[in-house]
Short mmCIF file of C-alpha atoms in Angstrom, two decimals:
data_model
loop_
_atom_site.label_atom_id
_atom_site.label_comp_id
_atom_site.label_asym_id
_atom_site.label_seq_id
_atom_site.Cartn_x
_atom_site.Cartn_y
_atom_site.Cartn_z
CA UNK D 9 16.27 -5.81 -3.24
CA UNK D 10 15.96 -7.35 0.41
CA UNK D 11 13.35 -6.07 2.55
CA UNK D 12 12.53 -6.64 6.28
CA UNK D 13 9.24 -5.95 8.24
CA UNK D 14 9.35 -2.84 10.09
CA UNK D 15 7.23 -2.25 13.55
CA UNK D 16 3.77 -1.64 12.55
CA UNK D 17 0.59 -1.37 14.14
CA UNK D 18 -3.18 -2.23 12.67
CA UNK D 19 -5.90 -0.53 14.61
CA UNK D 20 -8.74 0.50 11.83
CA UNK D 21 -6.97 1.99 9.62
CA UNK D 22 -3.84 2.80 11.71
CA UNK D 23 -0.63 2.26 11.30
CA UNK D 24 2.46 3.52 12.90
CA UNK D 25 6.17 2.64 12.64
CA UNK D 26 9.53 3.00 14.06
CA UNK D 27 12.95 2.04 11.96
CA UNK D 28 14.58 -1.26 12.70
CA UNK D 29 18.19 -0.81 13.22
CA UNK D 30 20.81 -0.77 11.05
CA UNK D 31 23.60 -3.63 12.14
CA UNK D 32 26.60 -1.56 10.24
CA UNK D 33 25.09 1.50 11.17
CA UNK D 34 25.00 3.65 7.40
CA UNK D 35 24.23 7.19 7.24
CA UNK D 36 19.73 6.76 7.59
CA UNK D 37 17.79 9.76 6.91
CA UNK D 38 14.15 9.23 8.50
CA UNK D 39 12.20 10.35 11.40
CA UNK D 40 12.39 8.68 14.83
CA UNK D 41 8.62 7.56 14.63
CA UNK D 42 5.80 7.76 11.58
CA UNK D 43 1.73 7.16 11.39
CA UNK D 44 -0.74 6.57 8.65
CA UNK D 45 -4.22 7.12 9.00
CA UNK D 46 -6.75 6.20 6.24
CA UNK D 47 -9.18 9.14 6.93
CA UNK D 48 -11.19 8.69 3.60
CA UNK D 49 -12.21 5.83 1.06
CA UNK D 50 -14.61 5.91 -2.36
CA UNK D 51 -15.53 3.85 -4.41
CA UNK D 52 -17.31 -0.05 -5.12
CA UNK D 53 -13.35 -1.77 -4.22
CA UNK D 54 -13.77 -0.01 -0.54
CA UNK D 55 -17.83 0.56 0.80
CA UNK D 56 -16.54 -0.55 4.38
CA UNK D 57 -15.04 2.64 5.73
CA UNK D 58 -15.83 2.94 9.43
CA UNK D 59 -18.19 -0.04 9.54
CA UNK D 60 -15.79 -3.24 10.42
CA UNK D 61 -17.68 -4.88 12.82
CA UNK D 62 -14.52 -6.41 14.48
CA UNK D 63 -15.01 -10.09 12.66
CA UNK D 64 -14.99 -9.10 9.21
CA UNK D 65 -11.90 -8.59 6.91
CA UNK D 66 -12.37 -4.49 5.73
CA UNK D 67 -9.90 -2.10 4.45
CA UNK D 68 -7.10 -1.15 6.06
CA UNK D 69 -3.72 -0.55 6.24
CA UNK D 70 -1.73 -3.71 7.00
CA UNK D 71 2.25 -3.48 7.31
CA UNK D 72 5.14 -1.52 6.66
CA UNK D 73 8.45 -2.98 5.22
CA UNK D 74 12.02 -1.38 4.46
CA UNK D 75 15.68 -2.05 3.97
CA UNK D 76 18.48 -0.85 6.76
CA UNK D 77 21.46 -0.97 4.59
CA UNK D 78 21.03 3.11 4.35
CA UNK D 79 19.24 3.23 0.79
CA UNK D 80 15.97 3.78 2.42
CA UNK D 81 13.76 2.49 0.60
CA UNK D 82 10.31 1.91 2.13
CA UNK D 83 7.01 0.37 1.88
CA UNK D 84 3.33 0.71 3.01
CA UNK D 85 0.53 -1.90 2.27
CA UNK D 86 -3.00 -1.42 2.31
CA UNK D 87 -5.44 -4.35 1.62
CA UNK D 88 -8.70 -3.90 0.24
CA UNK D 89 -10.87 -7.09 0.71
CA UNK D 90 -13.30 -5.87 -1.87
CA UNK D 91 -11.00 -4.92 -4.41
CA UNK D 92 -11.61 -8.05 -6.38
CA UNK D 93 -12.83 -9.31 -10.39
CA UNK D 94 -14.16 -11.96 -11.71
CA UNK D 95 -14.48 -11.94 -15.62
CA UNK D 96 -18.36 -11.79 -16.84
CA UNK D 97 -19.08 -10.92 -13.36
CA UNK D 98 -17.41 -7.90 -12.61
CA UNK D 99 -14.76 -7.12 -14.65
CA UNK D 100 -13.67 -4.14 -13.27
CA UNK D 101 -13.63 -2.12 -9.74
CA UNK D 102 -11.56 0.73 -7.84
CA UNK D 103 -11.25 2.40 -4.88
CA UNK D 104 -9.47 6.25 -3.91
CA UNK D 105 -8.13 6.00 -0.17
CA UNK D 106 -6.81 8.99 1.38
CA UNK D 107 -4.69 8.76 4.20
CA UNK D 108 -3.13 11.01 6.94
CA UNK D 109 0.38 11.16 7.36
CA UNK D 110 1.95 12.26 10.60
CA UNK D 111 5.49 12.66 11.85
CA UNK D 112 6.01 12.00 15.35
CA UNK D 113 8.42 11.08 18.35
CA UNK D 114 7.17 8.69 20.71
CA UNK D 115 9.95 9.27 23.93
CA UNK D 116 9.32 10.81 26.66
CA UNK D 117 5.73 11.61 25.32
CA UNK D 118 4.00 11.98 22.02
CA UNK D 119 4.92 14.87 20.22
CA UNK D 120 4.54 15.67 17.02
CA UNK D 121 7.93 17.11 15.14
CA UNK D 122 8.56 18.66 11.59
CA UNK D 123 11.66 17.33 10.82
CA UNK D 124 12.02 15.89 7.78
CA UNK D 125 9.97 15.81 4.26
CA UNK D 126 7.89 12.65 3.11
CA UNK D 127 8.72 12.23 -0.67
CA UNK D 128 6.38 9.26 -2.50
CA UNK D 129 7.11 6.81 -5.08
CA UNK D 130 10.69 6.34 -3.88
CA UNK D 131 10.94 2.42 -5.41
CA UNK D 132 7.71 1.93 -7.22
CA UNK D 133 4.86 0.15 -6.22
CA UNK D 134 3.89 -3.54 -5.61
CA UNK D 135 1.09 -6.12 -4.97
CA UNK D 136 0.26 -9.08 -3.01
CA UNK D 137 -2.41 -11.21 -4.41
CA UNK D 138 -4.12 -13.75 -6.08
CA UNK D 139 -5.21 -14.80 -9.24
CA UNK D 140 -6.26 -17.89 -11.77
CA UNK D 141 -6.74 -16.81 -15.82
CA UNK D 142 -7.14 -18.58 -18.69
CA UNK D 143 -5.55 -18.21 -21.97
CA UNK D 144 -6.60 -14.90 -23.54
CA UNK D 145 -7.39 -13.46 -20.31
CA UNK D 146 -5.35 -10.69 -18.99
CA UNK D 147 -5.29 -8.52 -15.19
CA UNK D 148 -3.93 -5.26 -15.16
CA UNK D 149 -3.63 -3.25 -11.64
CA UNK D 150 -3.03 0.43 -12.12
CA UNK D 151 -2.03 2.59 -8.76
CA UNK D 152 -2.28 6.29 -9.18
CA UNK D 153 -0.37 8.42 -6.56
CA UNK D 154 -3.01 11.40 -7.25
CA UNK D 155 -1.20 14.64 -6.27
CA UNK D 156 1.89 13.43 -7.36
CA UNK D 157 0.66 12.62 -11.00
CA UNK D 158 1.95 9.36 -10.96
CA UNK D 159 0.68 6.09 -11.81
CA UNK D 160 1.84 2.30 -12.13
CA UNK D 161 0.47 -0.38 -14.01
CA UNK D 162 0.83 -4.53 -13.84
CA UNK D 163 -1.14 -6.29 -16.70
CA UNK D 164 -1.20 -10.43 -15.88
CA UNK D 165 -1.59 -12.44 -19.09
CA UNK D 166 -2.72 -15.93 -18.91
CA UNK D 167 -2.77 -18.70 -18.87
CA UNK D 168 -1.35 -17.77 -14.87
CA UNK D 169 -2.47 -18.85 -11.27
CA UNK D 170 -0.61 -17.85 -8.34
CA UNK D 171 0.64 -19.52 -5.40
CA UNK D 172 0.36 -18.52 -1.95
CA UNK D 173 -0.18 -14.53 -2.35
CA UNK D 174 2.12 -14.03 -5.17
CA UNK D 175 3.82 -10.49 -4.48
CA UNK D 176 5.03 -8.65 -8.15
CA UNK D 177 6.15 -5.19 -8.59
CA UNK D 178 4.24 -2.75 -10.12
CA UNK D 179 6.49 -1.27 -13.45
CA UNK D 180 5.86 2.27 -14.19
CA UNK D 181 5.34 3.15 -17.93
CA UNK D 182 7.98 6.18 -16.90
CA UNK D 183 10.64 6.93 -14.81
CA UNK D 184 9.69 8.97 -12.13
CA UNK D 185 11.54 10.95 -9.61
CA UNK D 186 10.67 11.03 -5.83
CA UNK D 187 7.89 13.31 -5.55
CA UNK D 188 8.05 15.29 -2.13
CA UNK D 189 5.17 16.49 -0.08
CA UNK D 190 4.77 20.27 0.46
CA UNK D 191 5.36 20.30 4.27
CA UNK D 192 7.58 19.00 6.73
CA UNK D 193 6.02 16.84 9.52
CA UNK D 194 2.73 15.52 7.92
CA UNK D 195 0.69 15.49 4.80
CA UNK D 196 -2.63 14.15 2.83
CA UNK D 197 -1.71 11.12 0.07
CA UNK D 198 -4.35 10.10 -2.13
CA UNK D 199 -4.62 7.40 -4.38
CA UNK D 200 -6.41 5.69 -7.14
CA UNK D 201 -6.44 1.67 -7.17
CA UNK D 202 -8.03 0.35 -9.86
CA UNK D 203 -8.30 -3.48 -11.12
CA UNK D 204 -9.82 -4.93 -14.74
CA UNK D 205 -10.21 -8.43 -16.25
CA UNK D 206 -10.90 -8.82 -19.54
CA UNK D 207 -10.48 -11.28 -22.63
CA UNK D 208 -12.14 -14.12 -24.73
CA UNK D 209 -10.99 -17.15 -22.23
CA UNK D 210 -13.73 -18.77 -19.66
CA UNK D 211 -12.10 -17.90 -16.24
CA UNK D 212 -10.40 -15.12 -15.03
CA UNK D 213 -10.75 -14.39 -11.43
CA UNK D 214 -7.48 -12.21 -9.49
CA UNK D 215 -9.17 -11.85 -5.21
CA UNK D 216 -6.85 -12.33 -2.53
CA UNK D 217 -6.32 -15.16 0.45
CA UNK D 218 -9.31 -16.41 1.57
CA UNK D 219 -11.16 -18.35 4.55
CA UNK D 220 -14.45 -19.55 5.09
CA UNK D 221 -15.88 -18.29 8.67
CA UNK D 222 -19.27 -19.82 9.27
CA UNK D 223 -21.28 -18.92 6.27
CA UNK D 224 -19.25 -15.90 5.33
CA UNK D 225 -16.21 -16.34 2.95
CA UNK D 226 -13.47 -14.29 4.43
CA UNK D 227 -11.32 -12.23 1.63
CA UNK D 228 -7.87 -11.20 3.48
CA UNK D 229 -7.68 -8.58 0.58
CA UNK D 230 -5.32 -7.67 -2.03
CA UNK D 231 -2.67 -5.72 -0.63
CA UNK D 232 -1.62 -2.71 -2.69
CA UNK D 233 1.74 -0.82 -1.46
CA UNK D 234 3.31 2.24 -2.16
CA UNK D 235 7.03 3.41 -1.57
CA UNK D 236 8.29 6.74 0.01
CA UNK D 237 11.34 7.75 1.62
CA UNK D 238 12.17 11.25 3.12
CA UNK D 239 14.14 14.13 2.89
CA UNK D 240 15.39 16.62 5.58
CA UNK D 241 14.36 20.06 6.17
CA UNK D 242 15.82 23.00 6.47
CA UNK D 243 15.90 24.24 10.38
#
């Protein structure tokens, strides 16, 4: 499946998008203009909500990607510099991020509209990151779409080591239909990521891109994304 980067924005925690156009023009259903807001975060993968100080790397939502060959499928990452293991260390963390969804349209003015229906979990899930395990040492990332009741799981057996932020899809241990939100126009998505190491082998460590800046080691953050699409309402 090809995929191309949408618009996006990345002002902490927000991220808004319009649809790149189609060159054979199919039959698209979306709205004219979208925004998510991370509005919440728990847990020892995320303690940075509200406190970047500008420099650091911290949570956040990152960029959107989709295809424009009218199967709308579509694609939201969030990175989480903390959401990292390193076996014997810390073997496993999580976070739960809520975010705000809004629909809106952005010509003449800002308005928000009710048009159409977000559905989640349109094309599964996927993951950019990194990771170096020995034999006998095995990664599994599980994403939980909380209302929805719906969760993914990746396990990475070694021996493995990624190149360059190696993107994989999360495979669902069902198959799961769209699930659509209950109102038109905007909604509240929570989810569960959660990331464990374990096994008998000496090294297993799965973090992200990383820099050093001064004295401080700079984690970009693995990027977890989830899919959605829409669905139009009634008038």
């Amino acid at each position: 499946m090809n995929f191309i980067l949408a618009v996006s924005l990345s002002l902490v925690g927000l991220a808004s998008s319009h649809p790149v156009a189609p060159s054979d023009d199919p039959i698209r259903i979306l709205p004219k203009n979208w925004k998510f807001e991370i509005t919440s975060l728990k847990g020892p993968g995320c303690p940075d909500f509200g406190i970047p100080d500008g420099r650091d790397r911290h949570t956040r939502l990152t960029y959107g990607a989709n295809t424009v060959d009218g199967s709308e499928n579509y694609l939201w990452y969030v990175a989480y510099p903390y959401l990292r293991v390193d076996l014997g260390k810390t073997d496993s963390i999580w976070c739960e991020t809520e975010l705000q969804y809004t629909e809106n349209n952005l010509y003449p003015e800002l308005v928000e509209t009710a048009d159409y229906r977000l559905r989640l979990h349109k094309n599964g899930s996927r993951v950019i990151t990194t990771y170096d395990l020995d034999n006998d040492v095995e990664a599994t990332f599980t994403l939980s779409y909380l209302d929805a009741d719906v969760t993914d799981s990746y396990t990475l057996r070694g021996p493995a080591a990624s190149v360059h932020g190696s993107q994989f899809e999360l495979v669902s241990p069902q198959s799961y239909p769209p699930h659509p939100e209950r109102e038109c126009g905007a909604a509240k998505l929570k989810f569960r990521t959660e990331l464990k190491v374990s096994g008998t082998g000496t090294k297993g460590v799965v973090d992200s891109e990383k820099h050093e800046d001064g004295d401080t080691l700079q984690y970009y953050g693995t990027q977890m994304g989830f899919s959605y699409d829409w669905q139009r309402c009634a008038k």
